[in-house]
Short mmCIF file of C-alpha atoms in Angstrom, two decimals:
data_model
loop_
_atom_site.label_atom_id
_atom_site.label_comp_id
_atom_site.label_asym_id
_atom_site.label_seq_id
_atom_site.Cartn_x
_atom_site.Cartn_y
_atom_site.Cartn_z
CA MET A 1 -71.98 129.15 67.94
CA THR A 2 -73.33 126.55 65.49
CA THR A 3 -70.73 124.08 64.25
CA ILE A 4 -70.76 121.30 61.66
CA THR A 5 -71.22 118.68 64.38
CA ASP A 6 -74.41 120.19 65.83
CA PRO A 7 -77.62 118.23 65.09
CA ILE A 8 -80.47 119.72 63.07
CA THR A 9 -84.09 118.81 62.35
CA ILE A 10 -85.36 119.36 58.83
CA LYS A 11 -89.11 118.84 59.05
CA ASN A 12 -89.44 115.12 59.86
CA LEU A 13 -85.69 114.38 59.47
CA GLN A 14 -83.37 114.35 62.46
CA LEU A 15 -79.81 114.75 61.32
CA ALA A 16 -76.73 114.37 63.52
CA HIS A 17 -74.70 117.14 61.94
CA ARG A 18 -74.68 120.01 59.44
CA LEU A 19 -73.01 118.48 56.40
CA ALA A 20 -74.73 116.86 53.38
CA LEU A 21 -73.80 115.22 50.09
CA ALA A 22 -74.32 117.63 47.20
CA PRO A 23 -75.86 116.32 44.01
CA MET A 24 -73.23 115.30 41.46
CA THR A 25 -73.77 113.77 38.01
CA ARG A 26 -71.69 110.60 37.67
CA SER A 27 -73.05 109.14 34.36
CA ARG A 28 -72.86 105.55 35.46
CA ALA A 29 -76.50 104.48 35.04
CA LEU A 30 -77.54 101.76 32.61
CA THR A 31 -78.67 102.87 29.15
CA ASP A 32 -82.34 102.45 30.15
CA GLY A 33 -81.92 104.86 33.09
CA THR A 34 -81.70 102.25 35.82
CA PRO A 35 -79.05 103.11 38.41
CA GLY A 36 -75.83 101.23 37.80
CA PRO A 37 -74.65 98.18 39.71
CA LEU A 38 -72.22 100.13 41.90
CA ALA A 39 -74.58 102.98 42.76
CA ALA A 40 -75.83 101.44 46.02
CA GLN A 41 -72.25 100.96 47.20
CA TYR A 42 -71.32 104.51 46.17
CA TYR A 43 -74.11 106.12 48.11
CA ALA A 44 -73.87 103.78 51.11
CA GLN A 45 -70.17 104.62 51.45
CA ARG A 46 -71.21 108.25 52.04
CA ALA A 47 -74.17 107.56 54.33
CA ASP A 48 -72.31 109.16 57.28
CA LEU A 49 -73.01 112.48 55.62
CA GLY A 50 -76.57 112.07 56.80
CA LEU A 51 -78.55 113.78 54.07
CA LEU A 52 -77.60 112.52 50.62
CA ILE A 53 -78.89 114.48 47.67
CA THR A 54 -78.52 112.26 44.61
CA GLU A 55 -77.29 112.99 41.16
CA GLY A 56 -79.77 114.63 38.80
CA THR A 57 -82.44 112.12 37.85
CA GLN A 58 -84.72 112.64 34.87
CA PRO A 59 -88.51 112.54 35.44
CA SER A 60 -89.20 111.49 31.86
CA ASP A 61 -87.57 110.55 28.57
CA ASP A 62 -87.70 114.21 27.58
CA GLY A 63 -85.84 115.20 30.76
CA GLN A 64 -82.65 113.41 29.82
CA GLY A 65 -79.72 115.37 28.43
CA TYR A 66 -76.56 113.47 29.18
CA LEU A 67 -75.43 109.89 28.58
CA ASN A 68 -76.09 107.31 31.29
CA THR A 69 -77.98 109.45 33.76
CA PRO A 70 -80.63 107.74 35.90
CA GLY A 71 -84.40 108.08 35.67
CA ILE A 72 -87.20 107.68 38.16
CA TYR A 73 -90.30 107.05 36.07
CA ARG A 74 -90.31 103.34 35.16
CA PRO A 75 -90.69 100.21 37.35
CA GLU A 76 -87.08 99.17 36.72
CA HIS A 77 -85.89 102.62 37.85
CA ILE A 78 -87.86 102.31 41.11
CA ALA A 79 -86.38 98.85 41.70
CA GLY A 80 -82.86 100.18 41.10
CA TRP A 81 -83.29 103.17 43.41
CA ARG A 82 -84.78 100.90 46.09
CA GLN A 83 -81.45 99.06 46.31
CA ILE A 84 -79.77 102.44 46.91
CA THR A 85 -82.23 103.74 49.51
CA ASP A 86 -82.14 100.45 51.43
CA ALA A 87 -78.36 100.43 51.48
CA VAL A 88 -78.20 104.03 52.73
CA HIS A 89 -80.91 103.52 55.31
CA GLU A 90 -79.11 100.49 56.67
CA ARG A 91 -76.20 102.76 57.44
CA GLY A 92 -78.38 105.45 59.01
CA GLY A 93 -78.43 107.95 56.10
CA ARG A 94 -81.31 109.69 54.39
CA VAL A 95 -81.85 110.11 50.64
CA PHE A 96 -83.45 112.92 48.62
CA ILE A 97 -83.57 112.08 44.91
CA GLN A 98 -82.91 115.18 42.79
CA LEU A 99 -85.34 115.53 39.92
CA MET A 100 -83.65 117.21 36.96
CA HIS A 101 -85.23 118.04 33.60
CA VAL A 102 -82.44 119.43 31.41
CA GLY A 103 -84.66 121.24 28.92
CA ARG A 104 -82.60 122.49 26.01
CA MET A 105 -79.32 121.13 27.46
CA SER A 106 -79.61 117.89 25.52
CA HIS A 107 -78.85 116.20 22.24
CA PRO A 108 -81.05 113.70 20.32
CA ALA A 109 -78.16 111.22 20.34
CA ASN A 110 -78.26 111.10 24.13
CA THR A 111 -81.97 110.36 24.63
CA PRO A 112 -84.03 107.19 24.31
CA HIS A 113 -86.38 108.71 21.66
CA HIS A 114 -83.81 110.80 19.72
CA ARG A 115 -86.26 113.72 19.35
CA PRO A 116 -85.33 117.44 19.65
CA ALA A 117 -85.11 118.75 23.20
CA LEU A 118 -88.02 120.66 24.77
CA ALA A 119 -87.48 124.11 26.19
CA PRO A 120 -89.28 127.43 26.89
CA SER A 121 -88.39 128.77 23.45
CA ALA A 122 -86.65 127.53 20.32
CA ILE A 123 -83.28 129.10 21.23
CA ALA A 124 -80.04 127.14 21.22
CA PRO A 125 -77.71 127.73 24.19
CA GLY A 126 -74.58 128.20 22.12
CA VAL A 127 -72.60 125.54 24.00
CA THR A 128 -71.42 121.97 23.31
CA ILE A 129 -72.43 118.69 24.92
CA PHE A 130 -70.77 115.27 25.00
CA THR A 131 -72.43 112.64 22.83
CA PRO A 132 -71.51 109.09 21.71
CA SER A 133 -69.61 110.67 18.79
CA GLY A 134 -67.85 113.26 20.92
CA ALA A 135 -68.53 116.92 21.71
CA GLN A 136 -71.32 118.37 19.56
CA PRO A 137 -73.12 121.75 19.52
CA VAL A 138 -76.38 121.63 21.44
CA PRO A 139 -79.10 121.80 18.79
CA THR A 140 -81.96 124.29 18.75
CA PRO A 141 -84.74 122.88 20.93
CA ARG A 142 -88.47 122.90 20.25
CA ALA A 143 -90.62 125.25 22.29
CA LEU A 144 -93.01 123.54 24.68
CA THR A 145 -96.71 123.96 23.95
CA ILE A 146 -99.05 124.87 26.81
CA ALA A 147 -100.32 121.27 26.76
CA GLU A 148 -96.73 119.96 26.96
CA ILE A 149 -96.02 122.25 29.93
CA ALA A 150 -98.99 120.63 31.72
CA THR A 151 -97.56 117.20 30.79
CA THR A 152 -94.18 118.27 32.23
CA VAL A 153 -95.81 119.26 35.54
CA ALA A 154 -97.50 115.86 35.63
CA ASP A 155 -94.21 114.13 34.87
CA PHE A 156 -92.59 115.75 37.89
CA ARG A 157 -95.56 114.78 40.06
CA ARG A 158 -95.31 111.12 38.93
CA ALA A 159 -91.54 111.09 39.36
CA ALA A 160 -91.85 112.39 42.95
CA ALA A 161 -94.33 109.67 43.75
CA ALA A 162 -91.99 107.09 42.17
CA ALA A 163 -89.08 108.34 44.29
CA ILE A 164 -91.12 107.80 47.46
CA ALA A 165 -92.13 104.34 46.17
CA ALA A 166 -88.40 103.64 45.75
CA GLY A 167 -87.82 104.35 49.45
CA ALA A 168 -86.48 107.90 49.13
CA ASP A 169 -87.03 110.25 52.09
CA GLY A 170 -87.85 113.07 49.72
CA ILE A 171 -86.97 114.78 46.45
CA GLU A 172 -85.06 117.90 45.44
CA LEU A 173 -86.28 119.89 42.47
CA HIS A 174 -83.40 121.14 40.34
CA GLY A 175 -84.19 124.76 39.57
CA GLY A 176 -80.69 125.86 38.63
CA ASN A 177 -77.50 125.08 36.70
CA GLY A 178 -78.90 126.09 33.31
CA TYR A 179 -81.61 123.39 33.16
CA LEU A 180 -85.29 123.61 32.26
CA LEU A 181 -86.70 125.39 35.29
CA GLN A 182 -83.95 128.03 35.27
CA GLN A 183 -84.32 128.37 31.47
CA PHE A 184 -87.89 129.63 32.09
CA LEU A 185 -86.41 132.33 34.39
CA ALA A 186 -83.92 133.67 31.84
CA PRO A 187 -85.17 136.17 29.20
CA ASN A 188 -82.45 135.09 26.73
CA ALA A 189 -83.85 131.53 26.84
CA ASN A 190 -87.54 132.34 27.33
CA THR A 191 -89.13 134.72 24.83
CA ARG A 192 -92.65 133.38 25.31
CA THR A 193 -95.58 135.77 25.10
CA ASP A 194 -98.07 133.55 27.00
CA ARG A 195 -98.48 133.21 30.78
CA TYR A 196 -95.06 131.53 31.10
CA GLY A 197 -93.03 134.39 29.64
CA GLY A 198 -92.39 138.10 29.95
CA SER A 199 -92.98 139.33 33.47
CA ILE A 200 -91.22 138.11 36.63
CA ALA A 201 -94.40 136.36 37.76
CA ASN A 202 -94.80 134.60 34.42
CA ARG A 203 -91.20 133.41 34.20
CA ALA A 204 -91.39 132.02 37.77
CA ARG A 205 -94.77 130.38 37.18
CA LEU A 206 -93.63 126.93 35.99
CA MET A 207 -91.21 126.40 38.89
CA LEU A 208 -93.89 127.35 41.40
CA GLU A 209 -96.47 125.13 39.69
CA ILE A 210 -94.12 122.13 39.75
CA ALA A 211 -93.14 122.74 43.36
CA ALA A 212 -96.78 122.93 44.35
CA ALA A 213 -97.64 119.80 42.40
CA VAL A 214 -94.90 117.63 43.96
CA ALA A 215 -95.63 119.01 47.44
CA ASP A 216 -99.29 118.06 46.95
CA GLU A 217 -98.28 114.60 45.79
CA ILE A 218 -95.80 113.61 48.47
CA GLY A 219 -96.03 116.27 51.15
CA ALA A 220 -94.15 119.56 51.37
CA GLU A 221 -91.97 118.17 54.18
CA ARG A 222 -90.45 115.80 51.60
CA VAL A 223 -89.59 118.47 49.04
CA GLY A 224 -86.45 120.61 48.70
CA ILE A 225 -85.48 122.86 45.83
CA ARG A 226 -82.16 123.97 44.42
CA LEU A 227 -81.57 127.38 42.86
CA SER A 228 -78.46 129.00 41.44
CA PRO A 229 -79.16 132.79 41.29
CA GLY A 230 -76.92 134.54 38.82
CA GLY A 231 -75.65 131.26 37.38
CA ARG A 232 -74.78 131.40 33.66
CA LEU A 233 -74.37 127.69 32.93
CA GLY A 234 -75.96 126.65 29.67
CA GLY A 235 -75.67 130.16 28.26
CA LEU A 236 -78.31 131.68 30.53
CA ASP A 237 -78.64 135.36 31.38
CA GLU A 238 -81.39 136.09 33.92
CA GLY A 239 -81.51 139.76 33.03
CA LEU A 240 -81.39 143.06 34.85
CA ASP A 241 -84.35 142.15 37.07
CA ALA A 242 -82.78 138.89 38.32
CA ALA A 243 -82.57 139.97 41.97
CA ASP A 244 -86.26 140.92 42.03
CA LEU A 245 -87.06 137.69 40.17
CA TYR A 246 -85.42 135.56 42.87
CA ARG A 247 -87.02 137.54 45.67
CA HIS A 248 -90.40 136.85 44.08
CA LEU A 249 -89.60 133.21 43.45
CA VAL A 250 -88.29 132.44 46.95
CA GLY A 251 -91.30 134.21 48.43
CA GLY A 252 -93.62 131.99 46.45
CA LEU A 253 -91.66 128.87 47.38
CA ALA A 254 -91.65 129.89 51.07
CA ALA A 255 -95.45 129.95 51.02
CA LEU A 256 -95.43 126.26 50.11
CA ASP A 257 -93.53 125.42 53.37
CA LEU A 258 -91.01 123.15 51.66
CA ALA A 259 -88.41 121.21 53.67
CA TYR A 260 -85.42 123.22 52.49
CA LEU A 261 -83.97 125.71 49.99
CA HIS A 262 -80.65 124.71 48.50
CA LEU A 263 -78.69 127.65 47.07
CA LEU A 264 -75.66 127.28 44.82
CA HIS A 265 -74.02 130.66 45.39
CA VAL A 266 -71.87 131.58 42.40
CA SER A 267 -72.44 135.32 42.09
CA ALA A 268 -70.94 138.21 44.02
CA ASP A 269 -74.32 139.43 45.19
CA GLU A 270 -74.10 138.92 48.93
CA GLN A 271 -77.04 141.28 49.45
CA LEU A 272 -79.33 139.07 47.45
CA LEU A 273 -78.14 136.07 49.39
CA ALA A 274 -78.97 137.84 52.66
CA ASP A 275 -82.38 138.83 51.34
CA LEU A 276 -83.20 135.26 50.31
CA ARG A 277 -82.10 134.02 53.75
CA ARG A 278 -84.52 136.48 55.39
CA ALA A 279 -87.32 135.43 53.04
CA TRP A 280 -86.85 131.69 53.66
CA PRO A 281 -88.41 130.44 56.92
CA ASN A 282 -87.12 126.87 56.88
CA THR A 283 -83.78 125.13 56.50
CA LEU A 284 -81.32 126.65 54.05
CA LEU A 285 -78.56 124.61 52.41
CA LEU A 286 -75.69 126.64 50.91
CA LEU A 287 -73.11 125.40 48.47
CA ARG A 288 -70.48 128.08 47.79
CA ALA A 289 -68.35 127.79 44.67
CA GLY A 290 -64.70 127.27 45.59
CA ARG A 291 -65.22 126.95 49.32
CA THR A 292 -62.37 125.81 51.57
CA VAL A 293 -63.17 122.41 53.01
CA ASP A 294 -61.62 122.20 56.46
CA ARG A 295 -63.18 122.17 59.94
CA ASP A 296 -62.45 125.81 60.82
CA ALA A 297 -63.63 127.20 57.49
CA LEU A 298 -66.87 125.21 57.54
CA ASP A 299 -67.61 126.18 61.15
CA ALA A 300 -66.97 129.80 60.25
CA GLU A 301 -69.36 129.57 57.31
CA LEU A 302 -72.11 128.28 59.59
CA ALA A 303 -71.37 130.98 62.14
CA ALA A 304 -72.00 133.63 59.50
CA GLY A 305 -75.68 132.88 59.88
CA ILE A 306 -76.77 132.31 56.30
CA ALA A 307 -76.60 128.55 56.00
CA ASP A 308 -78.05 125.83 58.25
CA VAL A 309 -76.48 122.89 56.30
CA LEU A 310 -73.38 122.80 54.10
CA PRO A 311 -73.51 120.35 51.14
CA LEU A 312 -70.13 119.04 50.03
CA GLY A 313 -69.33 118.16 46.41
CA SER A 314 -66.07 116.84 45.04
CA SER A 315 -64.50 116.68 48.54
CA ALA A 316 -67.22 114.21 49.54
CA LEU A 317 -66.86 112.37 46.23
CA ALA A 318 -63.17 111.75 47.00
CA ASN A 319 -63.64 111.19 50.71
CA PRO A 320 -66.51 108.85 51.63
CA ASP A 321 -65.45 109.25 55.25
CA ILE A 322 -65.10 113.05 55.09
CA LEU A 323 -66.91 113.70 58.40
CA ALA A 324 -64.44 111.46 60.23
CA ARG A 325 -61.53 113.13 58.43
CA LEU A 326 -62.72 116.63 59.35
CA ARG A 327 -63.20 115.58 62.98
CA ALA A 328 -59.71 114.06 63.09
CA GLY A 329 -58.02 116.88 61.21
CA ALA A 330 -56.86 114.26 58.68
CA ARG A 331 -55.70 115.04 55.15
CA LEU A 332 -58.32 114.77 52.44
CA ASN A 333 -58.02 112.69 49.29
CA VAL A 334 -57.88 114.79 46.10
CA ALA A 335 -60.67 114.16 43.57
CA ASP A 336 -59.68 112.91 40.11
CA PRO A 337 -61.69 114.87 37.52
CA SER A 338 -60.88 112.34 34.80
CA THR A 339 -63.15 109.80 36.55
CA PHE A 340 -66.05 112.14 37.39
CA TYR A 341 -68.25 110.95 34.49
CA GLY A 342 -68.74 107.42 33.29
CA GLY A 343 -66.62 104.37 33.82
CA GLY A 344 -66.62 101.82 36.61
CA ALA A 345 -65.28 101.64 40.15
CA ALA A 346 -62.27 103.83 39.53
CA GLY A 347 -62.96 107.25 40.97
CA TYR A 348 -66.39 106.06 42.10
CA THR A 349 -66.23 103.50 44.85
CA ASP A 350 -62.49 103.01 45.28
CA TYR A 351 -61.38 106.18 47.15
CA PRO A 352 -59.50 105.06 50.28
CA THR A 353 -60.81 105.70 53.78
CA LEU A 354 -58.90 106.25 57.03
CA ASP A 355 -57.55 103.12 58.59
CA VAL A 356 -59.35 103.93 61.82
CA LEU A 357 -62.54 105.88 61.45
CA GLN A 358 -63.69 108.30 64.14
CA PRO A 359 -67.12 107.55 65.60
CA VAL A 360 -69.97 109.33 63.78
#
């Protein structure tokens, strides 16, 4: 029976166990998108998790939605990420930078250019977002032109190359959580009548084009992708054909031979999850909402045969030595939600570790 301490090979990565760091927005970058001064320490503290998937990182000015999120498209960004990747590599970890374009989930006050957000269609999500002046309704975005869609594909390609230049082992495309790529999947956010709207194939087209572009740029073995089937963040509704949409999408992604598929499982559709597992030939990462984080529960989740690797979110945020704690049966620190976003070391790099760490 597979357990969390069994090794695994993901393309050209040899990992010592089956846990990973899930991507988590921390909003501690500098205002120009350069990773903040404590970011290298934060990630290096968690290097024992092996595969670290970073916080969402915008591939362009238009990709930013939240305050103080990092970018990976300028020389200063590359230099900042190089400090992080070097620190993680020195401790034996591997880094995949998550590329996240938020689409309509933005506000002009949060971006460097203060322009309206770009999205599949000019439809506001009907939710609020935090800005320098507090919570504000997300404004109606502007619909991307066909030329701007091509520019967006090129932005992802350049950002992937920049991530590798910064020393990353690969990138993860963010195709879920209500952001741009998932917005194209959802009929209530995408009412286009061109080749990017309407049918299942058309709504999936942009994600497949971007995945193919970044795989061509840096190699498919360096590319993962995250999806959240059935997720309704950002006001999305993927429609009555959502299950068929994801079967089509994962089939197209599988043909690209990417390193891994990372599913955030938030729906009750276990049949779709099983279908996607059968359709995916390579490593599958599975993050279940509300999972129990203890050794027995995680081993049982692996034994179920869906997931190959289990990313950990807030439990890893609060426990930089979580692998050692799980091995020792030690109590876990409890994450403090008030320090999740923004601020300094508190709730970021100051969570205590065990006095005596177990060998990793």
